């Protein structure tokens, strides 16, 4: 066993820096403790005061999120948020990032991301019913990107398929900004009785504390890797934890069985910072203390020090507080599932986290100091953000609209994602009412006639071009997708993926995106109930697009409201809800033309958005709508194409350029034409209605002040778009657009990855 | 009639199978893998999932589970055993069905709706189907490529022991085989999931006929031919 440095050495040799504390932070620790901390104690502070655990850079801004509402049963601060769908049923959900691990070890990074979010949800006492994931990668022409992409997808499937929870939706966006910094955000959704939410609290003096699940090993200990002097790349890779989905499944079943006994006082996943964060946070929530005897932690190897046990990030472990006298209940259930269990301590009321090992007290620190008094930084924010897209030179539009449409459909961000989701078990639990590929996924809620509508959304390009508006759009689009599918948005979870917070411009992006998101959450009545922040997403000094990703949950009160996103019947009328707009600001089309993100973020007005969602919500409840599809990446042309592909039928569309009061001469200018077809102006939805209903639907929208116009009719084998003066803009067979859309990902991924799947175990 | 659905550590389609059985109105028990006695049941389902994590080879550990002795005894008595996905893998590992399930030829997990051709409609599992009928049932597996040598394959085909073949080719199975029956006709293994195709909203209700076929055979008192 290695001897720990002495308290004096930690101070004089500034070893605390290796533990993640700055000089100022170390001084604060000294002041608070009134003595020199030993190595274990300094380690506890280092990890709990880290950005990852303490949110010290973002906390001041996160407080702006609206987090309450009558539908919120549990807001931020617990392992997951919970919203009420009525009938005594709560929906627990959370999304979390696993970006950094996935960048160095994509398979395990993604797999453990899924495992971690799964545990966060079932610790609420919720039975998990769905996964979603939101992914960002660089350009797929790059072999390393293909390696990251294929292994992240395999890792998500490897964990999710094995634990038997369907992966029902998500998104994947490809942009050079994420070349070295992929984003892997995983979301889990569970169902629980509304009155039985289990919390992560260590309360009740004398109650016993258990470590259950897997044994504790030396994996994921940062201190150990900092201390060695090997190749930095090697170090990093070995610091990534390895997941065991089989154990994760058993742990889920065992914990749900244990919580159903009613004898669990509190429970928490041992995620980042393992035993340290779980014990300190549980004690903090109860306002008490904990005394742990580390000799009783089940370990994988001999000679583990208290420091290593406290900092280990071995996966598939939980910290559980039981009612005193119910110890045997825990032992029996864990034994049935073949899992480890160690009674390691008890709840105290002295406010201290006290650790014993080998009969000695090896650490004694006030819980408040570790958790509640973690530093909060008001990092500098630049006062003027130079919107980076405003001065980007855009070449003249020369491409024919049909060619541009085919190119957009084949862009991996827009193209069919079947290559991804056919590697996920989407139908296990036999409750997936609508799986991947729709505006939102719909999953039946056991024991009710209701369903939940689930979606993830986020557009880093928009946030980069205009952080505040981009943030608002992320929330609005997620909510809009739920409304399009027939649901009512209830709440959101978010992953805030940003660059280096020590850069004032990045802090501006973060602060403003949160402002924009908060405004949209308030207006659309979708409070934030959980989430996380991932900073330092940069490499070689270049930050990623600021990318807040929103995971939203809505309720489908009646399955008759479920609305598909592709054409259902020939001869239907196609209506655009929202405004025609020829502006290409922030669009994918403009990015492809200019070679970089260009312009402002797309036009967006919160009041228009609210009107749109309200009208659409009501029309669906009047059974007036056959299908509905959000206008997003690629604009109206791509939305039409997707509705044709999914419905296997064409449409004849005439865009009312005249409604924009433009002269005839402008109408056929290539840039105007491209704008009409590919603008990503927000708050727009295409709907398909019966011809007999069209007048009524238009009138309904107009009386509520929402622009709405009839733009076409479904049928035939071609998608044709012409302008109101009769000129034809594009004509393409549905088969041709379907081929471009469906073949893009399989074609590019046929080039083999640079490395085979890291772990080949999880196959069923 | 009474059904058992075996639950191995790592099974994850056990509830789905039980729900499909309840949907045809039959009683069903979920039976833990430590159970050594299945004599109360007329039909036993080995469900999909990742028994024991499938770390060595799919189904390779599960075959040593205590409940597998009881499954073998039940099969010997002519009771019905249906192995779905991981259950099929377990049955081949246990020697109750011939052949083996290898990793998909494209090396990826594959989940999608597939079409199957019914190759035998005289078995107790498939009597509610038409011969040659094309049905839709989803797959969800990484190791579903059926393999056997030509001699065995010829024998299986000659005796109508191939229950289903894939219309397409989702995994590289030899001769497109998706499900096989034992010689006595009371054990069926298949990679597709009939329990996930029991209602129109699931995209197909073709799977329900499999459970109904078994039900009818048992209720009419006709044990295996």
Coordinates of N, CA and C in Angstrom, one line a residue, chain A residues 11 16 21-37 45 49 54 56 59 63 365-366 368-378:
Chain A
X11 N 0.4 20.8 1.8 CA 0.5 22.3 1.8 C 1.7 22.8 1.1
X16 N -2.2 19.7 -3.4 CA -3.7 19.9 -3.5 C -4.1 20.3 -5.0
X21 N -7.7 21.3 -6.6 CA -8.0 22.5 -5.9 C -7.1 23.6 -6.3
X22 N -7.6 24.8 -6.4 CA -6.7 26.0 -6.7 C -6.2 26.5 -5.4
X23 N -5.2 27.4 -5.4 CA -4.6 27.9 -4.2 C -5.6 28.6 -3.3
X24 N -6.5 29.3 -4.0 CA -7.5 30.1 -3.2 C -8.5 29.1 -2.6
X25 N -8.8 28.0 -3.4 CA -9.8 27.0 -2.8 C -9.2 26.3 -1.6
X26 N -7.9 26.0 -1.8 CA -7.2 25.3 -0.6 C -7.2 26.2 0.6
X27 N -7.0 27.5 0.4 CA -7.0 28.4 1.6 C -8.4 28.4 2.2
X28 N -9.4 28.3 1.4 CA -10.7 28.3 1.9 C -11.0 27.0 2.7
X29 N -10.4 25.9 2.3 CA -10.5 24.6 3.0 C -9.8 24.8 4.4
X30 N -8.7 25.4 4.4 CA -7.9 25.6 5.6 C -8.8 26.4 6.6
X31 N -9.3 27.5 6.1 CA -10.1 28.4 6.9 C -11.3 27.6 7.5
X32 N -12.0 26.9 6.7 CA -13.2 26.2 7.1 C -12.9 25.1 8.1
X33 N -11.8 24.4 7.9 CA -11.5 23.3 8.8 C -10.7 23.7 10.0
X34 N -10.0 24.8 9.9 CA -9.3 25.3 11.1 C -8.0 24.4 11.3
X35 N -7.7 23.6 10.3 CA -6.5 22.8 10.4 C -6.1 22.3 9.0
X36 N -4.9 21.7 8.9 CA -4.5 21.2 7.6 C -5.2 19.9 7.3
X37 N -5.9 19.8 6.1 CA -6.6 18.6 5.8 C -5.5 17.5 5.4
X45 N -12.5 17.3 -0.9 CA -12.8 18.6 -1.3 C -12.5 18.8 -2.8
X49 N -15.6 19.8 -5.0 CA -15.6 21.2 -5.5 C -15.2 21.3 -7.0
X54 N -19.7 20.4 -8.6 CA -20.2 21.6 -7.9 C -20.9 22.6 -8.8
X56 N -19.6 25.0 -10.3 CA -19.3 26.3 -9.7 C -19.3 27.4 -10.7
X59 N -23.5 27.6 -11.8 CA -24.6 27.6 -10.8 C -25.3 29.0 -10.7
X63 N -29.6 29.2 -11.8 CA -30.7 29.6 -10.9 C -31.8 30.3 -11.6
X365 N -14.9 15.7 8.1 CA -15.1 16.9 7.4 C -16.6 17.3 7.5
X366 N -16.9 18.6 7.8 CA -18.3 19.0 7.8 C -19.0 18.9 6.4
X368 N -21.6 20.2 5.2 CA -21.9 21.6 4.7 C -20.7 22.2 3.9
X369 N -19.5 22.0 4.4 CA -18.4 22.6 3.8 C -18.1 21.9 2.4
X370 N -18.4 20.6 2.4 CA -18.1 19.8 1.2 C -19.1 20.2 0.1
X371 N -20.4 20.3 0.5 CA -21.5 20.3 -0.5 C -22.0 21.8 -0.7
X372 N -22.5 22.3 0.4 CA -23.2 23.6 0.3 C -22.3 24.8 0.2
X373 N -21.1 24.6 0.7 CA -20.2 25.8 0.7 C -19.2 25.6 -0.5
X374 N -19.5 24.8 -1.4 CA -18.6 24.7 -2.6 C -18.5 26.1 -3.3
X375 N -17.4 26.4 -3.8 CA -17.3 27.8 -4.4 C -18.2 28.0 -5.6
X376 N -18.7 29.2 -5.7 CA -19.5 29.6 -6.8 C -18.8 30.7 -7.5
X377 N -18.5 30.6 -8.8 CA -17.7 31.6 -9.5 C -18.6 32.4 -10.4
X378 N -18.5 33.7 -10.3 CA -19.2 34.6 -11.2 C -18.1 34.9 -12.3

